[in-house]
Structure formats: structure tokens, C-alpha cells
Amino acid sequence: MGSGSSPCASCKLLRRRCAKDCIFAPYFPPDDPHKFAIVHKVFGASNVSKMLQELPIHQRADAVSSLVYEANARMRDPVYGCVGAISYLQNQVSQLQMQLAVAQTEILCIQMHQGTDQLAATHPSMVDCDVKSLLLSGNNTSDFGDHMPQFLSYTSSSNNVIQDPLKRESLWT
């Protein structure tokens, strides 16, 4: 039995006697019945029991943790489960990387513009030269690599902030 004389959460939910060698007892304590209830609802007690029996004892706690996580994710998104959450987060990272690249480009353009202001003060004949033409000229792009011209058309916008459509709830609860 799990802790003292109280049956584990799985045996309590399944309304059966909790045996001394209950495979669920170490992982589903009686004080956390929701943990087993959600795993049982998604995977079934029999399937979970089979999975745990096939694993070495030292890997079972991690397996239960993964099952609880996936069960919670499946309750929120029955089709994709945790893969949907991973995909969403990967898209968010990609969008944030693009925003970072745009911001870095804007900083570079500002720095280049400040550089052209100083250049105009020392060389008045170059007053009509703008930042884009400096960057696009063959002499000045060596410091920026081949990727700089593609970012020159981007503009800054506070509307690029990503809104989180997913609820910010823990998948563990």
C-alpha cells in the first residue's frame, strides 16, 4: 500500500483494494487523486499498468511524469496533445528571432545613419548619400555579410508583438 493504510489514488478511483505490491502506489499517492484520474481518463489504467510493468523501476517515475504531462496536454488539445504546444512554442521562437533580427537591423541602420552624419560633416560632397545606398554599395557591405540588404525594407512596428492564444495554465495540474 502507498502511505499507511490509505489506498493509492488509482485504487481509490478504481474502487479496489490496494495491494502491498500495487504498481501505482509509489507514483499516484492518495493525496493527489487528480493526477491518476486524468492519466486514467486519457490512457486507461490497464494500459498505464502495462507500460509501468515493462519499464525498469528506476525509469517509472519519469514515465509517470511524462504520462501526466501528456494526459494534461491531451485534455487541452485532444488532437495534437503536447506536440501542439511544442509546435506553438517553436513558432513563437521563430517569430521572436525574426523580430530580433529586425531590431538588430534597425539599430545597425541608426548607427550607419549616425555614421553618415559624421561623414557628411567631414565630406560635404556625400550629403545626398543615404544609409541604404551605403549598405548596398560593394565597399561597405563586407562588415554586414550577405544578409544585410534583405532586412533594409523592414520597418519597426509595435504590432509585431505575439499574442498568446493558449491559456497560461500548467500542464502538470
mmCIF file of C-alpha atoms in Angstrom:
data_model
loop_
_atom_site.group_PDB
_atom_site.id
_atom_site.type_symbol
_atom_site.label_atom_id
_atom_site.label_comp_id
_atom_site.label_asym_id
_atom_site.label_seq_id
_atom_site.Cartn_x
_atom_site.Cartn_y
_atom_site.Cartn_z
ATOM 1 C CA MET A 1 0.000 0.000 0.000
ATOM 2 C CA GLY A 2 1.114 3.549 -0.706
ATOM 3 C CA SER A 3 1.165 5.506 2.534
ATOM 4 C CA GLY A 4 -0.043 3.868 5.728
ATOM 5 C CA SER A 5 -3.437 2.241 5.410
ATOM 6 C CA SER A 6 -4.883 4.600 2.816
ATOM 7 C CA PRO A 7 -5.177 3.158 -0.701
ATOM 8 C CA CYS A 8 -3.310 4.891 -3.520
ATOM 9 C CA ALA A 9 -5.172 7.300 -5.802
ATOM 10 C CA SER A 10 -5.606 4.680 -8.527
ATOM 11 C CA CYS A 11 -7.068 2.025 -6.257
ATOM 12 C CA LYS A 12 -9.302 4.624 -4.636
ATOM 13 C CA LEU A 13 -10.596 5.785 -8.041
ATOM 14 C CA LEU A 14 -10.987 2.232 -9.351
ATOM 15 C CA ARG A 15 -12.622 1.209 -6.029
ATOM 16 C CA ARG A 16 -10.427 -1.758 -5.403
ATOM 17 C CA ARG A 17 -8.254 -2.965 -2.573
ATOM 18 C CA CYS A 18 -4.717 -1.545 -2.759
ATOM 19 C CA ALA A 19 -2.320 -4.490 -2.625
ATOM 20 C CA LYS A 20 1.073 -4.246 -0.961
ATOM 21 C CA ASP A 21 2.779 -4.563 -4.345
ATOM 22 C CA CYS A 22 0.423 -2.143 -6.171
ATOM 23 C CA ILE A 23 2.294 -0.811 -9.196
ATOM 24 C CA PHE A 24 0.520 2.550 -8.966
ATOM 25 C CA ALA A 25 1.062 3.262 -5.249
ATOM 26 C CA PRO A 26 4.576 4.769 -5.484
ATOM 27 C CA TYR A 27 3.565 7.156 -8.259
ATOM 28 C CA PHE A 28 -0.048 8.081 -7.508
ATOM 29 C CA PRO A 29 -0.320 8.991 -3.817
ATOM 30 C CA PRO A 30 -3.743 9.167 -2.165
ATOM 31 C CA ASP A 31 -3.428 12.914 -1.558
ATOM 32 C CA ASP A 32 -3.270 13.665 -5.322
ATOM 33 C CA PRO A 33 -6.240 11.840 -6.899
ATOM 34 C CA HIS A 34 -6.460 14.214 -9.889
ATOM 35 C CA LYS A 35 -3.059 13.031 -11.131
ATOM 36 C CA PHE A 36 -4.230 9.461 -11.648
ATOM 37 C CA ALA A 37 -7.743 10.433 -12.721
ATOM 38 C CA ILE A 38 -6.513 12.354 -15.749
ATOM 39 C CA VAL A 39 -3.962 9.670 -16.723
ATOM 40 C CA HIS A 40 -6.673 7.019 -16.395
ATOM 41 C CA LYS A 41 -9.114 9.070 -18.475
ATOM 42 C CA VAL A 42 -6.634 9.503 -21.352
ATOM 43 C CA PHE A 43 -4.679 6.221 -21.311
ATOM 44 C CA GLY A 44 -6.684 3.790 -19.189
ATOM 45 C CA ALA A 45 -5.495 2.097 -16.011
ATOM 46 C CA SER A 46 -4.731 -1.185 -17.761
ATOM 47 C CA ASN A 47 -2.505 0.457 -20.370
ATOM 48 C CA VAL A 48 -0.662 2.505 -17.749
ATOM 49 C CA SER A 49 -0.141 -0.623 -15.655
ATOM 50 C CA LYS A 50 1.298 -2.476 -18.674
ATOM 51 C CA MET A 51 3.595 0.434 -19.528
ATOM 52 C CA LEU A 52 4.921 0.641 -15.990
ATOM 53 C CA GLN A 53 5.473 -3.107 -15.724
ATOM 54 C CA GLU A 54 7.549 -3.086 -18.911
ATOM 55 C CA LEU A 55 9.892 -0.408 -17.574
ATOM 56 C CA PRO A 56 12.753 -0.828 -15.108
ATOM 57 C CA ILE A 57 11.826 0.515 -11.679
ATOM 58 C CA HIS A 58 14.292 3.427 -11.911
ATOM 59 C CA GLN A 59 12.523 4.760 -15.052
ATOM 60 C CA ARG A 60 8.941 4.512 -13.840
ATOM 61 C CA ALA A 61 8.771 7.853 -12.014
ATOM 62 C CA ASP A 62 9.891 9.679 -15.162
ATOM 63 C CA ALA A 63 7.397 7.694 -17.234
ATOM 64 C CA VAL A 64 4.559 8.646 -14.876
ATOM 65 C CA SER A 65 5.649 12.273 -15.022
ATOM 66 C CA SER A 66 5.541 12.121 -18.842
ATOM 67 C CA LEU A 67 2.158 10.394 -18.816
ATOM 68 C CA VAL A 68 0.711 13.072 -16.531
ATOM 69 C CA TYR A 69 2.123 15.814 -18.758
ATOM 70 C CA GLU A 70 0.790 14.228 -21.956
ATOM 71 C CA ALA A 71 -2.591 13.469 -20.370
ATOM 72 C CA ASN A 72 -2.984 17.123 -19.362
ATOM 73 C CA ALA A 73 -1.935 18.239 -22.834
ATOM 74 C CA ARG A 74 -4.408 15.787 -24.427
ATOM 75 C CA MET A 75 -7.214 17.165 -22.286
ATOM 76 C CA ARG A 76 -6.460 20.667 -23.586
ATOM 77 C CA ASP A 77 -5.783 19.608 -27.182
ATOM 78 C CA PRO A 78 -7.197 16.131 -27.931
ATOM 79 C CA VAL A 79 -5.730 16.003 -31.450
ATOM 80 C CA TYR A 80 -2.153 17.191 -31.005
ATOM 81 C CA GLY A 81 -1.521 16.956 -27.257
ATOM 82 C CA CYS A 82 1.903 18.191 -26.201
ATOM 83 C CA VAL A 83 3.067 18.238 -29.835
ATOM 84 C CA GLY A 84 0.650 21.108 -30.422
ATOM 85 C CA ALA A 85 2.164 23.034 -27.515
ATOM 86 C CA ILE A 86 5.688 22.336 -28.788
ATOM 87 C CA SER A 87 4.743 23.458 -32.287
ATOM 88 C CA TYR A 88 3.194 26.649 -30.937
ATOM 89 C CA LEU A 89 6.320 27.418 -28.907
ATOM 90 C CA GLN A 90 8.599 26.722 -31.898
ATOM 91 C CA ASN A 91 6.565 29.151 -33.998
ATOM 92 C CA GLN A 92 6.778 31.733 -31.233
ATOM 93 C CA VAL A 93 10.584 31.324 -31.049
ATOM 94 C CA SER A 94 10.817 31.710 -34.827
ATOM 95 C CA GLN A 95 8.746 34.899 -34.785
ATOM 96 C CA LEU A 96 10.780 36.301 -31.908
ATOM 97 C CA GLN A 97 14.011 35.528 -33.763
ATOM 98 C CA MET A 98 12.693 37.470 -36.751
ATOM 99 C CA GLN A 99 11.727 40.392 -34.520
ATOM 100 C CA LEU A 100 15.209 40.317 -33.013
ATOM 101 C CA ALA A 101 16.808 40.344 -36.473
ATOM 102 C CA VAL A 102 14.644 43.310 -37.484
ATOM 103 C CA ALA A 103 15.531 45.178 -34.274
ATOM 104 C CA GLN A 104 19.232 44.473 -34.769
ATOM 105 C CA THR A 105 18.948 45.732 -38.350
ATOM 106 C CA GLU A 106 17.218 48.900 -37.192
ATOM 107 C CA ILE A 107 19.996 49.502 -34.662
ATOM 108 C CA LEU A 108 22.573 48.962 -37.391
ATOM 109 C CA CYS A 109 20.751 51.374 -39.690
ATOM 110 C CA ILE A 110 20.637 54.000 -36.940
ATOM 111 C CA GLN A 111 24.335 53.512 -36.300
ATOM 112 C CA MET A 112 25.027 53.765 -40.029
ATOM 113 C CA HIS A 113 22.888 56.901 -40.261
ATOM 114 C CA GLN A 114 24.855 58.453 -37.403
ATOM 115 C CA GLY A 115 28.000 57.456 -39.263
ATOM 116 C CA THR A 116 26.764 59.174 -42.434
ATOM 117 C CA ASP A 117 26.006 62.320 -40.431
ATOM 118 C CA GLN A 118 29.606 62.364 -39.289
ATOM 119 C CA LEU A 119 30.740 61.591 -42.838
ATOM 120 C CA ALA A 120 28.629 64.472 -44.193
ATOM 121 C CA ALA A 121 30.272 66.823 -41.732
ATOM 122 C CA THR A 122 33.729 65.822 -42.910
ATOM 123 C CA HIS A 123 32.894 65.187 -46.609
ATOM 124 C CA PRO A 124 30.097 67.550 -47.745
ATOM 125 C CA SER A 125 30.048 66.018 -51.240
ATOM 126 C CA MET A 126 28.431 62.863 -49.800
ATOM 127 C CA VAL A 127 25.454 64.666 -48.194
ATOM 128 C CA ASP A 128 22.959 63.113 -50.671
ATOM 129 C CA CYS A 129 24.116 59.582 -49.880
ATOM 130 C CA ASP A 130 21.672 57.619 -47.726
ATOM 131 C CA VAL A 131 22.177 54.616 -45.452
ATOM 132 C CA LYS A 132 20.688 52.108 -47.894
ATOM 133 C CA SER A 133 22.982 53.145 -50.706
ATOM 134 C CA LEU A 134 25.972 52.960 -48.358
ATOM 135 C CA LEU A 135 24.970 49.473 -47.262
ATOM 136 C CA LEU A 136 24.226 48.297 -50.763
ATOM 137 C CA SER A 137 27.462 49.626 -52.244
ATOM 138 C CA GLY A 138 30.118 46.962 -52.666
ATOM 139 C CA ASN A 139 32.629 48.755 -50.448
ATOM 140 C CA ASN A 140 30.537 48.879 -47.298
ATOM 141 C CA THR A 141 28.748 45.517 -47.087
ATOM 142 C CA SER A 142 31.750 43.446 -46.024
ATOM 143 C CA ASP A 143 31.051 44.127 -42.353
ATOM 144 C CA PHE A 144 27.408 43.067 -42.643
ATOM 145 C CA GLY A 145 27.640 39.855 -44.651
ATOM 146 C CA ASP A 146 25.276 38.839 -47.414
ATOM 147 C CA HIS A 147 22.143 39.099 -45.253
ATOM 148 C CA MET A 148 22.043 42.827 -44.617
ATOM 149 C CA PRO A 149 20.258 44.081 -47.783
ATOM 150 C CA GLN A 150 17.277 41.775 -47.271
ATOM 151 C CA PHE A 151 16.443 43.440 -43.948
ATOM 152 C CA LEU A 152 16.576 47.018 -45.189
ATOM 153 C CA SER A 153 12.961 47.066 -46.267
ATOM 154 C CA TYR A 154 11.651 46.067 -42.812
ATOM 155 C CA THR A 155 10.089 48.757 -40.681
ATOM 156 C CA SER A 156 9.586 48.858 -36.984
ATOM 157 C CA SER A 157 6.130 48.226 -35.619
ATOM 158 C CA SER A 158 4.800 47.642 -32.164
ATOM 159 C CA ASN A 159 2.116 45.477 -33.794
ATOM 160 C CA ASN A 160 4.657 42.662 -34.177
ATOM 161 C CA VAL A 161 4.091 41.552 -30.587
ATOM 162 C CA ILE A 162 2.910 37.954 -30.433
ATOM 163 C CA GLN A 163 -0.313 37.380 -28.595
ATOM 164 C CA ASP A 164 -0.564 34.120 -26.677
ATOM 165 C CA PRO A 165 -3.769 32.334 -27.716
ATOM 166 C CA LEU A 166 -3.108 29.432 -25.342
ATOM 167 C CA LYS A 167 -4.150 29.617 -21.751
ATOM 168 C CA ARG A 168 -1.195 30.098 -19.455
ATOM 169 C CA GLU A 169 -2.029 27.127 -17.282
ATOM 170 C CA SER A 170 0.345 24.475 -16.147
ATOM 171 C CA LEU A 171 0.089 21.150 -17.949
ATOM 172 C CA TRP A 172 1.043 19.431 -14.687
ATOM 173 C CA THR A 173 -2.156 20.276 -12.846
#
